[in-house]
């Protein structure tokens, strides 16, 4: 307990002195003659004084008055106690719902433990307190807007469930900061085990951030990588198993081809080390699964899927200094495995030894160079290897013609887009102008040698990214560059939204791994699936098509479930706490005691008067 | 103040008292012949005993019948009759000047009544104003002496500051012959019980009439007061609240019970009256019923 206004205790001296002085004053009594005084008791209760000083006598009234004064002054000093509960009047809970929160080292799961902590904390809410809930999953969202309704908070908590995905804690915290960052009394409470990347670009504003760490153990062994490689003899399945725990572990790794086991091996993995296991694929295998039989506390990373024919997947390298629109549009395609870089790795340069890693390279405002990838998409920075030769710049070009016959610009209308600045280019031999303006070509494509698409303006120099046609254009470009390698079987990482082109306005239907079926409405010509949050097999039916998706976690970050002891952000370290505490004014008990003392004083006065 | 030619007692009260006689428990020897039988053998009509004749005995007291039958001279003896010394001890301390009517006025009326009964009974009535440096008055006898006694009473005032215990100590130290000592006082002295015991130990039959004012028995005071003792002028500061009044009443009751007990221990009598009690009620309800008078 501490005193928020300790200086108020100085009031005790003058006020207490005044009370004692009043008792030092002598009462002027009325003389009354009696036959004998020896029968009268010496009962003097001096409650009034109107004469000069006398010797201080003990009086219960004085004691009670001094006690009341002490309590009143103590109240003025604002004694405060630290109590578990809401840390302030406005609190946003940011709940990590990622895969690591399903670890079962907290009695139940870490997620359940976090839910209970929030419930317990919200139960201490006082009138006027408001709280909110942000679900920090793969796509953070506000599960409950600021409210003082504990019942709604309970409902919101019950509506949440843990996922088998990575999480975006940074975005969740930014969302929370947007809610309460402007308030002095705002508090952001993050409940997580710390299995998330270092926080960047987060400002808490005026709010205070609290980190409640859940979980205790790092006992986990996970499949962190799975893939198929071509070898001279046959295709090989590669599986990487990492032991994240602090003890050496033994596990059984089993490989399945189309549901049938074709290899199983008992392995021993040292603490913290990675074990790689390869196996030749049986002929005709399509869907490959690795399963790990091990005693650990997280199950969702003990299985992973891949396809025997990787052509249906596209490894895309986005060369950019940062472009969220482009990044998200690429990531929406279920075929895409996206990597980002500011420069093209040397291994991808034409002329470097070995085959290239990527199927498609996207240059976003960075000058195009010759790469090994079979497809190149360039925005606003033509290079020597481009299909267009830059001759200058043009301002605010107006679209004059679009090649409607080309699949690349199907459903894409650039005439409604505002383009501030673009490169003025001349098409090279073999390049086809798909969109033209009054000052020069804006979109070109070529299939000579490799498949290349050139867009004369940078995404950030236009509002094209805000147009409905932008993700369609990206999808069309990937179809064009990827050779329209389509498949009705895909493997994805959990939590990642994927889209499929919608030929009709009819709903699609997604069957989840647990067997439940949900309808998916087409949006802007696409079905966007956002509910792929659990590992396992999904089936999506739209129109007359059926696609099967196998979702795996494959995230070292989530599999490394060792809880962190402090949250690092903005160069400072925020230690973890088991619960938030609030500084509560300790005035109610004092008021009760003070009233009791005054009641006693009144009773005593009435009795003696 | 009574007017000239008036007695302290009203004629009706005097008529009531004429037929009464004091009824002391003890038989004390008198100095002169009176109406009270004593243990002494003397001359009266009350037969006491026989004894053998000796030379010099008055032959008028020979029992001739016994002599005739038994040829033995036997003398008849009779109980002697003497007067009883009745001491009216009137408390003249300033504490008696309290109440309306005052305790002293009531005491004087009671003293007059007792004195009149004593005079009617041919007792030797002595009086002393306690608190004054006065000797015990000479004995008054016969109802004709009531005028003197009434006059003496009229001359007394409650203005003495001497403590009651000290006055009684002086009285017992004197040479007064044992008799019926009737004390009329409020008895509000912490040493009164000891004084009563000393009085009894000197052969006096103590009869204590404690006179209290209703304002003393149930005081109607409140507030913060400085109580001044009317005799010693000592002060007690009190807050007169229900608790103080309750404690005072308890103290007064204990004091009166102690006084009554002290009187009984010396074979005496005790009665408490208030200033509002009339002579009639005193005589009928308390003195007659208590056997003080017959």
JSON list of C-alpha atoms in Angstrom, two decimals, chain A residues 44-153:
[
{"chain": "A", "resi": 44, "resn": "UNK", "atom": "CA", "xyz": [-16.85, 15.19, 34.37]},
{"chain": "A", "resi": 45, "resn": "UNK", "atom": "CA", "xyz": [-17.50, 14.83, 30.69]},
{"chain": "A", "resi": 46, "resn": "UNK", "atom": "CA", "xyz": [-16.28, 17.98, 29.16]},
{"chain": "A", "resi": 47, "resn": "UNK", "atom": "CA", "xyz": [-17.82, 18.25, 25.75]},
{"chain": "A", "resi": 48, "resn": "UNK", "atom": "CA", "xyz": [-17.78, 22.00, 25.63]},
{"chain": "A", "resi": 49, "resn": "UNK", "atom": "CA", "xyz": [-15.20, 24.49, 26.68]},
{"chain": "A", "resi": 50, "resn": "UNK", "atom": "CA", "xyz": [-15.49, 28.17, 27.21]},
{"chain": "A", "resi": 51, "resn": "UNK", "atom": "CA", "xyz": [-12.76, 29.16, 29.55]},
{"chain": "A", "resi": 52, "resn": "UNK", "atom": "CA", "xyz": [-9.01, 29.14, 29.96]},
{"chain": "A", "resi": 53, "resn": "UNK", "atom": "CA", "xyz": [-6.67, 26.21, 29.60]},
{"chain": "A", "resi": 54, "resn": "UNK", "atom": "CA", "xyz": [-6.56, 23.24, 31.89]},
{"chain": "A", "resi": 55, "resn": "UNK", "atom": "CA", "xyz": [-4.47, 20.11, 32.18]},
{"chain": "A", "resi": 56, "resn": "UNK", "atom": "CA", "xyz": [-5.20, 17.61, 29.42]},
{"chain": "A", "resi": 57, "resn": "UNK", "atom": "CA", "xyz": [-7.36, 14.80, 30.71]},
{"chain": "A", "resi": 58, "resn": "UNK", "atom": "CA", "xyz": [-7.99, 11.48, 29.10]},
{"chain": "A", "resi": 59, "resn": "UNK", "atom": "CA", "xyz": [-11.26, 11.45, 27.23]},
{"chain": "A", "resi": 60, "resn": "UNK", "atom": "CA", "xyz": [-12.67, 8.75, 25.02]},
{"chain": "A", "resi": 61, "resn": "UNK", "atom": "CA", "xyz": [-14.41, 11.46, 23.02]},
{"chain": "A", "resi": 62, "resn": "UNK", "atom": "CA", "xyz": [-11.06, 13.03, 22.27]},
{"chain": "A", "resi": 63, "resn": "UNK", "atom": "CA", "xyz": [-9.61, 9.64, 21.33]},
{"chain": "A", "resi": 64, "resn": "UNK", "atom": "CA", "xyz": [-12.48, 8.93, 18.95]},
{"chain": "A", "resi": 65, "resn": "UNK", "atom": "CA", "xyz": [-12.30, 12.40, 17.44]},
{"chain": "A", "resi": 66, "resn": "UNK", "atom": "CA", "xyz": [-8.56, 12.07, 16.92]},
{"chain": "A", "resi": 67, "resn": "UNK", "atom": "CA", "xyz": [-9.14, 8.64, 15.41]},
{"chain": "A", "resi": 68, "resn": "UNK", "atom": "CA", "xyz": [-11.76, 10.06, 13.05]},
{"chain": "A", "resi": 69, "resn": "UNK", "atom": "CA", "xyz": [-9.40, 12.87, 12.11]},
{"chain": "A", "resi": 70, "resn": "UNK", "atom": "CA", "xyz": [-6.63, 10.38, 11.50]},
{"chain": "A", "resi": 71, "resn": "UNK", "atom": "CA", "xyz": [-8.88, 8.35, 9.21]},
{"chain": "A", "resi": 72, "resn": "UNK", "atom": "CA", "xyz": [-10.08, 11.43, 7.34]},
{"chain": "A", "resi": 73, "resn": "UNK", "atom": "CA", "xyz": [-6.53, 12.66, 6.83]},
{"chain": "A", "resi": 74, "resn": "UNK", "atom": "CA", "xyz": [-5.50, 9.16, 5.83]},
{"chain": "A", "resi": 75, "resn": "UNK", "atom": "CA", "xyz": [-8.25, 9.24, 3.21]},
{"chain": "A", "resi": 76, "resn": "UNK", "atom": "CA", "xyz": [-7.00, 12.60, 1.96]},
{"chain": "A", "resi": 77, "resn": "UNK", "atom": "CA", "xyz": [-3.58, 11.03, 1.60]},
{"chain": "A", "resi": 78, "resn": "UNK", "atom": "CA", "xyz": [-5.23, 8.62, -0.85]},
{"chain": "A", "resi": 79, "resn": "UNK", "atom": "CA", "xyz": [-3.89, 5.27, 0.30]},
{"chain": "A", "resi": 80, "resn": "UNK", "atom": "CA", "xyz": [-3.73, 2.91, -2.60]},
{"chain": "A", "resi": 81, "resn": "UNK", "atom": "CA", "xyz": [-3.36, -0.80, -2.89]},
{"chain": "A", "resi": 82, "resn": "UNK", "atom": "CA", "xyz": [-2.30, -2.97, -5.74]},
{"chain": "A", "resi": 83, "resn": "UNK", "atom": "CA", "xyz": [-5.04, -5.38, -6.66]},
{"chain": "A", "resi": 84, "resn": "UNK", "atom": "CA", "xyz": [-5.24, -7.98, -9.35]},
{"chain": "A", "resi": 85, "resn": "UNK", "atom": "CA", "xyz": [-7.71, -6.98, -12.00]},
{"chain": "A", "resi": 86, "resn": "UNK", "atom": "CA", "xyz": [-8.22, -4.50, -14.74]},
{"chain": "A", "resi": 87, "resn": "UNK", "atom": "CA", "xyz": [-5.19, -2.28, -14.98]},
{"chain": "A", "resi": 88, "resn": "UNK", "atom": "CA", "xyz": [-7.22, 0.79, -15.80]},
{"chain": "A", "resi": 89, "resn": "UNK", "atom": "CA", "xyz": [-10.55, 2.17, -16.80]},
{"chain": "A", "resi": 90, "resn": "UNK", "atom": "CA", "xyz": [-10.03, 1.40, -20.50]},
{"chain": "A", "resi": 91, "resn": "UNK", "atom": "CA", "xyz": [-8.39, -1.89, -21.33]},
{"chain": "A", "resi": 92, "resn": "UNK", "atom": "CA", "xyz": [-7.89, -3.78, -24.55]},
{"chain": "A", "resi": 93, "resn": "UNK", "atom": "CA", "xyz": [-7.02, -7.44, -24.31]},
{"chain": "A", "resi": 94, "resn": "UNK", "atom": "CA", "xyz": [-4.97, -8.73, -27.21]},
{"chain": "A", "resi": 95, "resn": "UNK", "atom": "CA", "xyz": [-5.31, -12.50, -27.22]},
{"chain": "A", "resi": 96, "resn": "UNK", "atom": "CA", "xyz": [-2.84, -14.61, -29.14]},
{"chain": "A", "resi": 97, "resn": "UNK", "atom": "CA", "xyz": [-4.81, -17.35, -30.91]},
{"chain": "A", "resi": 98, "resn": "UNK", "atom": "CA", "xyz": [-1.89, -18.80, -32.82]},
{"chain": "A", "resi": 99, "resn": "UNK", "atom": "CA", "xyz": [-0.89, -22.46, -32.97]},
{"chain": "A", "resi": 100, "resn": "UNK", "atom": "CA", "xyz": [1.55, -22.27, -30.07]},
{"chain": "A", "resi": 101, "resn": "UNK", "atom": "CA", "xyz": [-1.32, -21.30, -27.78]},
{"chain": "A", "resi": 102, "resn": "UNK", "atom": "CA", "xyz": [-2.69, -24.83, -28.22]},
{"chain": "A", "resi": 103, "resn": "UNK", "atom": "CA", "xyz": [0.23, -26.23, -26.24]},
{"chain": "A", "resi": 104, "resn": "UNK", "atom": "CA", "xyz": [-1.03, -28.15, -23.25]},
{"chain": "A", "resi": 105, "resn": "UNK", "atom": "CA", "xyz": [1.30, -27.10, -20.48]},
{"chain": "A", "resi": 106, "resn": "UNK", "atom": "CA", "xyz": [-1.09, -24.90, -18.54]},
{"chain": "A", "resi": 107, "resn": "UNK", "atom": "CA", "xyz": [-3.48, -27.46, -17.15]},
{"chain": "A", "resi": 108, "resn": "UNK", "atom": "CA", "xyz": [-5.50, -27.19, -20.32]},
{"chain": "A", "resi": 109, "resn": "UNK", "atom": "CA", "xyz": [-4.18, -25.31, -23.28]},
{"chain": "A", "resi": 110, "resn": "UNK", "atom": "CA", "xyz": [-2.41, -21.99, -23.09]},
{"chain": "A", "resi": 111, "resn": "UNK", "atom": "CA", "xyz": [-5.39, -20.54, -24.92]},
{"chain": "A", "resi": 112, "resn": "UNK", "atom": "CA", "xyz": [-7.78, -21.77, -22.21]},
{"chain": "A", "resi": 113, "resn": "UNK", "atom": "CA", "xyz": [-5.48, -20.36, -19.55]},
{"chain": "A", "resi": 114, "resn": "UNK", "atom": "CA", "xyz": [-5.46, -16.98, -21.30]},
{"chain": "A", "resi": 115, "resn": "UNK", "atom": "CA", "xyz": [-9.25, -17.02, -21.62]},
{"chain": "A", "resi": 116, "resn": "UNK", "atom": "CA", "xyz": [-9.60, -17.76, -17.90]},
{"chain": "A", "resi": 117, "resn": "UNK", "atom": "CA", "xyz": [-7.25, -14.94, -17.03]},
{"chain": "A", "resi": 118, "resn": "UNK", "atom": "CA", "xyz": [-9.25, -12.49, -19.09]},
{"chain": "A", "resi": 119, "resn": "UNK", "atom": "CA", "xyz": [-12.48, -13.68, -17.50]},
{"chain": "A", "resi": 120, "resn": "UNK", "atom": "CA", "xyz": [-10.99, -13.35, -14.05]},
{"chain": "A", "resi": 121, "resn": "UNK", "atom": "CA", "xyz": [-9.69, -9.89, -14.81]},
{"chain": "A", "resi": 122, "resn": "UNK", "atom": "CA", "xyz": [-12.91, -8.68, -16.37]},
{"chain": "A", "resi": 123, "resn": "UNK", "atom": "CA", "xyz": [-14.81, -9.97, -13.34]},
{"chain": "A", "resi": 124, "resn": "UNK", "atom": "CA", "xyz": [-13.08, -7.26, -11.32]},
{"chain": "A", "resi": 125, "resn": "UNK", "atom": "CA", "xyz": [-14.46, -4.52, -13.57]},
{"chain": "A", "resi": 126, "resn": "UNK", "atom": "CA", "xyz": [-16.00, -1.62, -11.75]},
{"chain": "A", "resi": 127, "resn": "UNK", "atom": "CA", "xyz": [-18.73, 0.69, -12.99]},
{"chain": "A", "resi": 128, "resn": "UNK", "atom": "CA", "xyz": [-17.25, 2.92, -15.65]},
{"chain": "A", "resi": 129, "resn": "UNK", "atom": "CA", "xyz": [-14.57, 0.47, -16.72]},
{"chain": "A", "resi": 130, "resn": "UNK", "atom": "CA", "xyz": [-14.52, -0.38, -20.41]},
{"chain": "A", "resi": 131, "resn": "UNK", "atom": "CA", "xyz": [-12.73, -3.18, -22.12]},
{"chain": "A", "resi": 132, "resn": "UNK", "atom": "CA", "xyz": [-12.25, -4.58, -25.54]},
{"chain": "A", "resi": 133, "resn": "UNK", "atom": "CA", "xyz": [-10.96, -7.80, -27.06]},
{"chain": "A", "resi": 134, "resn": "UNK", "atom": "CA", "xyz": [-8.68, -8.17, -30.05]},
{"chain": "A", "resi": 135, "resn": "UNK", "atom": "CA", "xyz": [-8.16, -11.59, -31.52]},
{"chain": "A", "resi": 136, "resn": "UNK", "atom": "CA", "xyz": [-4.56, -11.71, -32.66]},
{"chain": "A", "resi": 137, "resn": "UNK", "atom": "CA", "xyz": [-4.68, -14.55, -35.11]},
{"chain": "A", "resi": 138, "resn": "UNK", "atom": "CA", "xyz": [-3.40, -14.61, -38.68]},
{"chain": "A", "resi": 139, "resn": "UNK", "atom": "CA", "xyz": [-5.74, -11.71, -39.42]},
{"chain": "A", "resi": 140, "resn": "UNK", "atom": "CA", "xyz": [-6.23, -9.69, -36.22]},
{"chain": "A", "resi": 141, "resn": "UNK", "atom": "CA", "xyz": [-9.71, -8.39, -35.61]},
{"chain": "A", "resi": 142, "resn": "UNK", "atom": "CA", "xyz": [-11.69, -6.68, -32.91]},
{"chain": "A", "resi": 143, "resn": "UNK", "atom": "CA", "xyz": [-13.74, -9.42, -31.31]},
{"chain": "A", "resi": 144, "resn": "UNK", "atom": "CA", "xyz": [-15.42, -6.99, -28.93]},
{"chain": "A", "resi": 145, "resn": "UNK", "atom": "CA", "xyz": [-15.50, -3.20, -29.29]},
{"chain": "A", "resi": 146, "resn": "UNK", "atom": "CA", "xyz": [-14.97, -1.10, -26.18]},
{"chain": "A", "resi": 147, "resn": "UNK", "atom": "CA", "xyz": [-17.72, -1.98, -23.79]},
{"chain": "A", "resi": 148, "resn": "UNK", "atom": "CA", "xyz": [-18.45, -2.24, -20.10]},
{"chain": "A", "resi": 149, "resn": "UNK", "atom": "CA", "xyz": [-20.62, -5.30, -20.52]},
{"chain": "A", "resi": 150, "resn": "UNK", "atom": "CA", "xyz": [-18.95, -8.31, -18.95]},
{"chain": "A", "resi": 151, "resn": "UNK", "atom": "CA", "xyz": [-21.59, -10.65, -20.41]},
{"chain": "A", "resi": 152, "resn": "UNK", "atom": "CA", "xyz": [-20.69, -9.51, -23.92]},
{"chain": "A", "resi": 153, "resn": "UNK", "atom": "CA", "xyz": [-17.03, -10.06, -23.10]}
]
